[in-house]
Short mmCIF file of C-alpha atoms in Angstrom, two decimals:
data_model
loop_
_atom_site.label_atom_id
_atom_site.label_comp_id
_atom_site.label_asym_id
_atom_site.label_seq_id
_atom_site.Cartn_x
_atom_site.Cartn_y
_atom_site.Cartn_z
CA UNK E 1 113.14 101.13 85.73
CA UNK E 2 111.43 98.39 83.45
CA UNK E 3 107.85 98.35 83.64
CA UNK E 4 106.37 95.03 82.35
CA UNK E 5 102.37 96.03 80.72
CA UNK E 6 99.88 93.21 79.96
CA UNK E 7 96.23 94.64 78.13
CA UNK E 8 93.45 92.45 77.09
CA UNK E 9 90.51 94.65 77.70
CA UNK E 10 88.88 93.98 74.84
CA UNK E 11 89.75 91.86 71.83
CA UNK E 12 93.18 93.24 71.78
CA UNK E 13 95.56 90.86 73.00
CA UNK E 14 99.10 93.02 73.81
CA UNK E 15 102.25 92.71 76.03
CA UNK E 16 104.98 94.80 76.16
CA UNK E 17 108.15 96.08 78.39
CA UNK E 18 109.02 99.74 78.47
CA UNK E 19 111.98 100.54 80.46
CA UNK E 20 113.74 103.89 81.59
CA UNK E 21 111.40 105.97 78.90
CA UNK E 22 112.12 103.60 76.12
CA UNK E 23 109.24 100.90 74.32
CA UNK E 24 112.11 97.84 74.23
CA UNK E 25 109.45 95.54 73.27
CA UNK E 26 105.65 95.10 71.71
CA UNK E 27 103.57 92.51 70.72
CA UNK E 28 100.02 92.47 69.98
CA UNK E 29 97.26 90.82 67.88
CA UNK E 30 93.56 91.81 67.27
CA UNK E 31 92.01 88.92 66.25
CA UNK E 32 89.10 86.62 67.78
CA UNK E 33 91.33 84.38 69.93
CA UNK E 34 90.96 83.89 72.96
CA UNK E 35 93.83 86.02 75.76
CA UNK E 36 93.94 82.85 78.12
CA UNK E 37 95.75 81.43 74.35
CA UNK E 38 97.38 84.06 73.66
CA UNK E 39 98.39 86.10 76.29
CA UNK E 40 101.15 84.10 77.88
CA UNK E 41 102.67 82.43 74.78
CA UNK E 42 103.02 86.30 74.05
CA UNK E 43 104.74 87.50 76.85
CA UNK E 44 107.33 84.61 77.01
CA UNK E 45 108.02 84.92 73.42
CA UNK E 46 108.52 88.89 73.80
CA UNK E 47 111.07 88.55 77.32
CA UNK E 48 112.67 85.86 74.79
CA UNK E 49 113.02 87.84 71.99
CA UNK E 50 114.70 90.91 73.53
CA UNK E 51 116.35 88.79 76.14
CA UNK E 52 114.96 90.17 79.22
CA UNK E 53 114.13 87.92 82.51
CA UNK E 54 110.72 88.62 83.90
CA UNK E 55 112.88 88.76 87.75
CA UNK E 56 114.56 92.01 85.91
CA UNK E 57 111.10 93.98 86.23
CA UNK E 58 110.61 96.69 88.49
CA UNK E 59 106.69 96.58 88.15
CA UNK E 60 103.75 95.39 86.17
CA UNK E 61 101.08 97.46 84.76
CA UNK E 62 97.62 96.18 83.82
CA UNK E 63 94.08 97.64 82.21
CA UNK E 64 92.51 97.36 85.06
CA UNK E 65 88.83 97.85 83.42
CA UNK E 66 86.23 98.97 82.00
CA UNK E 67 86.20 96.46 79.42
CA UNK E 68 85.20 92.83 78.88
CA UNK E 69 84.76 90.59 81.39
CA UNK E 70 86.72 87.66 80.35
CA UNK E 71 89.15 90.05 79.12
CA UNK E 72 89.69 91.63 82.60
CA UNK E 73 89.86 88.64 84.52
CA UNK E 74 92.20 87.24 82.52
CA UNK E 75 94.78 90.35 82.21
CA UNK E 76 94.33 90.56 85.52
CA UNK E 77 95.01 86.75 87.30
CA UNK E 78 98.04 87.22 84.90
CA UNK E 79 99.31 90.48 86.30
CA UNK E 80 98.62 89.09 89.99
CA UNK E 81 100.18 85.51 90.02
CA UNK E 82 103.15 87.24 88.34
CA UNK E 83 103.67 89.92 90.42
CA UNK E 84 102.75 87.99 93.55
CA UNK E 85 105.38 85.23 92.60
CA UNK E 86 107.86 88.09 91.37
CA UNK E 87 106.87 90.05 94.96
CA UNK E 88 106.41 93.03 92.63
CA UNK E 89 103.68 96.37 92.42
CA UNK E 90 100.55 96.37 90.39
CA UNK E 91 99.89 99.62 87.94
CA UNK E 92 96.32 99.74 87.32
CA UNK E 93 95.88 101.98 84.63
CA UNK E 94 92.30 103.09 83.84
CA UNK E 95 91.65 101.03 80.17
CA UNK E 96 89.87 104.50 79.19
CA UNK E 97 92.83 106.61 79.97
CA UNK E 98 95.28 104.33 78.41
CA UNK E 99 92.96 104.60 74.97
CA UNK E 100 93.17 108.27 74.86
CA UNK E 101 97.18 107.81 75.91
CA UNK E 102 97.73 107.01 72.14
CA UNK E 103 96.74 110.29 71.37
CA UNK E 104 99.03 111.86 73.38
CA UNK E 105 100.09 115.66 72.19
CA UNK E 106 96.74 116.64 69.89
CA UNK E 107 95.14 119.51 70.44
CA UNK E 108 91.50 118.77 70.34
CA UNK E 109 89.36 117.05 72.92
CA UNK E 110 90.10 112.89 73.03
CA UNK E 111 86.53 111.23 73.39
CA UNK E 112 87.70 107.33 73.53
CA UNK E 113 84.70 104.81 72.87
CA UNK E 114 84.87 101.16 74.03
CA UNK E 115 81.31 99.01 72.60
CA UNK E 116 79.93 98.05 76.10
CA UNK E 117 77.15 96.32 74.51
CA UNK E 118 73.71 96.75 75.72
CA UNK E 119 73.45 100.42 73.85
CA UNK E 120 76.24 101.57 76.04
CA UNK E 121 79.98 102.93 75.97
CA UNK E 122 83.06 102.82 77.93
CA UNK E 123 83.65 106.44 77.54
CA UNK E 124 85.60 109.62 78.80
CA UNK E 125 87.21 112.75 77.97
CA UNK E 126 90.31 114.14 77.75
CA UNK E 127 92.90 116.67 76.58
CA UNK E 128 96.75 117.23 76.69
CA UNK E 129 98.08 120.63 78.53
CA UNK E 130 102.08 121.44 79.04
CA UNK E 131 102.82 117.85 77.74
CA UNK E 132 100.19 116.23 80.78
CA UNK E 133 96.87 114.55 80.27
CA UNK E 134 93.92 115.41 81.41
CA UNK E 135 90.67 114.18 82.50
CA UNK E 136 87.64 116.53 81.61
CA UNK E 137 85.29 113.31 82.09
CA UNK E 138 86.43 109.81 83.57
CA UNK E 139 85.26 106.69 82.41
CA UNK E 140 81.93 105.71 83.02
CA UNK E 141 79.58 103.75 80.99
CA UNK E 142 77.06 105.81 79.46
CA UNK E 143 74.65 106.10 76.34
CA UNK E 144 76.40 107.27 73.23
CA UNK E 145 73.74 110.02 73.29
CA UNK E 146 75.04 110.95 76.94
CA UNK E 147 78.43 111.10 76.29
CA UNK E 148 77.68 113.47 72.54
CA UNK E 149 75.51 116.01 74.54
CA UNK E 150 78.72 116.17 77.03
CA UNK E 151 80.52 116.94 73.69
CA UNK E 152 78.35 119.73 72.23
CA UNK E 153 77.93 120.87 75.25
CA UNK E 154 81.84 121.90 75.49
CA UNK E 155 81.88 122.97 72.28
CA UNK E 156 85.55 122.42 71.78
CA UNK E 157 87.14 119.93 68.49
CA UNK E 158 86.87 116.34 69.51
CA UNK E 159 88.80 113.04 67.84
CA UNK E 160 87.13 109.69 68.51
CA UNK E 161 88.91 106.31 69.17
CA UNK E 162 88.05 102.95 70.34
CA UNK E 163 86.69 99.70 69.04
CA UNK E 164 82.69 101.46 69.90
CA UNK E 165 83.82 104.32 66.83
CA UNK E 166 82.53 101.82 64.21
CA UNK E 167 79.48 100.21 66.52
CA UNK E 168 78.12 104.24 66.84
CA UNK E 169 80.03 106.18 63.57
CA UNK E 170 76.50 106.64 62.23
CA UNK E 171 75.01 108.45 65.21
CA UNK E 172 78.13 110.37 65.74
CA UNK E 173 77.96 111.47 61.98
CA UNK E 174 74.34 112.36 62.87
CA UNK E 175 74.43 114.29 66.25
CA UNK E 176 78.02 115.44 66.87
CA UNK E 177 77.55 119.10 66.46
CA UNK E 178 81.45 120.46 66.61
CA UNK E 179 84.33 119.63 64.52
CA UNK E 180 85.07 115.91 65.34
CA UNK E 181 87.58 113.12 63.15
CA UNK E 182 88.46 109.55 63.87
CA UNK E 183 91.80 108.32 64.86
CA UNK E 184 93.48 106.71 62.05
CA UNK E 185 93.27 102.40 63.27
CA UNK E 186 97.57 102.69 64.64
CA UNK E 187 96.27 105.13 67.29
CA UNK E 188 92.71 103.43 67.72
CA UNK E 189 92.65 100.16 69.83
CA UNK E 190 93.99 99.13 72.99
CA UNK E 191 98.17 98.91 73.22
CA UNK E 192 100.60 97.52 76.29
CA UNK E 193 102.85 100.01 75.16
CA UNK E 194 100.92 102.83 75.28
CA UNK E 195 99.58 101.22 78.62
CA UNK E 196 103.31 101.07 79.77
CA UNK E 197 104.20 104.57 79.15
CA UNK E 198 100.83 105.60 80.69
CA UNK E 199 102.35 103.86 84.00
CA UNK E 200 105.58 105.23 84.14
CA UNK E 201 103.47 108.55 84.62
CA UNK E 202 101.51 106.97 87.25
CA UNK E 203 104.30 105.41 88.80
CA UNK E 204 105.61 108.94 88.91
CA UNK E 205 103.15 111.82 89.83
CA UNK E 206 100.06 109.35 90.91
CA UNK E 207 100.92 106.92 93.47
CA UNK E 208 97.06 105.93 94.09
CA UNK E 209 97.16 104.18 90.50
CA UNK E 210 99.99 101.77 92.52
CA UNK E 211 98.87 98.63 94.44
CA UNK E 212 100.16 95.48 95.67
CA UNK E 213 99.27 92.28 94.05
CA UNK E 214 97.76 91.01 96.63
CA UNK E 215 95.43 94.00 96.51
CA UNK E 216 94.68 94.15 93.21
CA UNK E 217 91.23 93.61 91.29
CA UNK E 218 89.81 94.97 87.68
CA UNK E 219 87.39 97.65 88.07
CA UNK E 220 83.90 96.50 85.64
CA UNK E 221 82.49 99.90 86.20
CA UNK E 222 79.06 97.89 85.96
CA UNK E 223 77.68 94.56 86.90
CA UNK E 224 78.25 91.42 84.75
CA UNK E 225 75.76 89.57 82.86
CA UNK E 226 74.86 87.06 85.40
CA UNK E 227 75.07 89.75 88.10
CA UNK E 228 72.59 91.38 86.42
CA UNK E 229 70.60 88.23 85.88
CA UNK E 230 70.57 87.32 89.84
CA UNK E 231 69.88 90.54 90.97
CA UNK E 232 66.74 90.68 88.56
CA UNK E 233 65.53 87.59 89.83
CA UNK E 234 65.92 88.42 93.55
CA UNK E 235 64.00 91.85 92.72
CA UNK E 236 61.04 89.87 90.80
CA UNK E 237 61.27 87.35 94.08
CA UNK E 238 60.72 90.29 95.98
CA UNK E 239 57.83 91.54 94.44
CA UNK E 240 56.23 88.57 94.53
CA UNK E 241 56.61 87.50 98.00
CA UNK E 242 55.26 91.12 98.99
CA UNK E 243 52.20 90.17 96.45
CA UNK E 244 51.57 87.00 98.54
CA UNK E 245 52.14 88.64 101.65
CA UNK E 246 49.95 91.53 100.56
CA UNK E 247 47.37 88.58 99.94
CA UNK E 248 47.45 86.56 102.66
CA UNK E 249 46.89 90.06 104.61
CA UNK E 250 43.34 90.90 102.84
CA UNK E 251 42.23 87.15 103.39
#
C-alpha cells in the first residue's frame, strides 16, 4: 500500500510517500514561504525524484487541523482535488496526534504545543503502551496554564514539542511541577512522514480517521479571525437593538 501525506499546518511545508511500512520519500522546508508556493512544486519534485506516479497511490493522508488557517485550507484543497481526480480516500490525521507521532516509543507523557496565538495552544496528551499510542487528552485549544495544571495534575514525566515550546518555554520553566524536557528540533515540528506512518495505523485499526474526498474538510477546532469578528459584531448589534427596543418601550 503507498500512502501519499501532504502537512502544512503550520509553517512547515512537507510531502512525503510511505509505502508498505517503508518512508520512500520526504521533503520538507520550515521557512516563511508561503504552502500555495511550495507545496506542489514539492510534491511533483518528490514523485519525480523516486519515480513514483501519483495514479500508483492507494490513499492520501492530510493534517486535517488544528493549525493555521491558511495552512489548513491549503493542505487540504490539495489533498481533495487530488484525491477526487485520483478517485482515492482521504486520511485525516489529527495535526496534534501526528506531532506527538514523532515521539513514538518514549516513555514519559508527550504534551505537543502548537502557538495558537491569542494566549492559546493547540495541545494534547499522550503516551506509547505495547508499541500503540495513546490519547490521555485530545487536542483542544486551551491556555498554556490549562493544559500545565492537566500536567501536574498527572504527575507523571512529560517531553514537550511543537512550534508553541519556544512561544511558552518561560512559563513552562516556571510552573511545570514534574520532570519535563524538550524534544530535540528533528523530533519537534510538523513532518508528512511521520503524518504518513501515523495513517497507515489509521488506515489499519481506525477506520473513522478514513473519508472520501468528497467528504473531507480541516477541523479549526475554533473560529477564524473574521468569524470571530462577525459574530462580535452581530452580538454588539444585538445588544443594541434590545437597548432601542428597551427604549422605545419606556417612551
Amino acid at each position: 500500500m503507498k500512502i501519499l501525506a501532504i502537512e502544512s499546518s503550520g509553517l512547515v511545508a512537507s510531502v512525503a510517500l510511505w509505502s508498505d511500512g517503508c518512508l520512500i520519500g520526504e521533503f520538507t522546508t520550515n521557512f516563511k514561504k508561503t504552502h500555495s508556493q511550495t507545496l506542489l512544486p514539492m510534491l511533483d519534485q518528490l514523485m519525480t525524484t523516486i519515480g513514483v506516479e501519483l495514479s500508483e497511490c492507494d490513499a492520501i493522508a492530510v493534517s486535517a487541523g488544528p493549525g493555521s488557517f491558511t495552512g489548513l485550507r491549503i493542505g487540504s484543497a490539495t489533498a481533495k482535488g487530488l484525491g477526487l481526480a485520483l478517485d482515492l480516500p482521504i486520511i485525516e490525521v489529527p495535526t496534534v496526534d501526528g506531532i506527538a507521532y514523532n515521539l513514538f516509543g518514549t516513555d514519559r507523557v508527550v504534551c505537543p504545543l502548537m502557538d495558537a496565538k491569542r494566549q492559546q495552544v493547540y495541545t494534547g496528551l499522550y503516551t506509547f503502551d505495547n508499541d500503540k499510542m495513546a490519547v490521555l487528552s485530545s487536542q483542544k485549544a486551551v491556555s498554556i496554564t490549562r493544559i500545565l495544571e492537566e500536567i501536574n495534575a498527572l504527575g507523571r514525566p512529560v517531553i514537550f514539542n511543537g512550534d508553541g515550546v519556544p512561544v511558552y518555554k518561560a512559563i513552562i520553566e516556571q510552573d511545570c511541577r514534574v520532570p519535563y524536557c524538550f524534544a530535540p528540533a528533528s523530533a519537534a515540528a510538523q513532518r508528512a512522514g511521520t503524518l504518513a506512518s501515523l495513517a497507515a495505523v489509521y488506515w489499519k485499526d481506525q477506520k473513522e480517521h478514513v473519508v472520501s474526498a468528497r467528504d473531507h474538510q480541516p477541523d479549526y477546532l475554533r473560529l477564524s479571525q473574521a468569524e470571530r469578528e462577525l459574530a462580535a459584531k452581530q452580538a454588539a448589534k444585538a445588544v443594541a437593538s434590545g437597548q432601542d427596543a428597551g427604549e422605545n418601550k419606556n417612551e
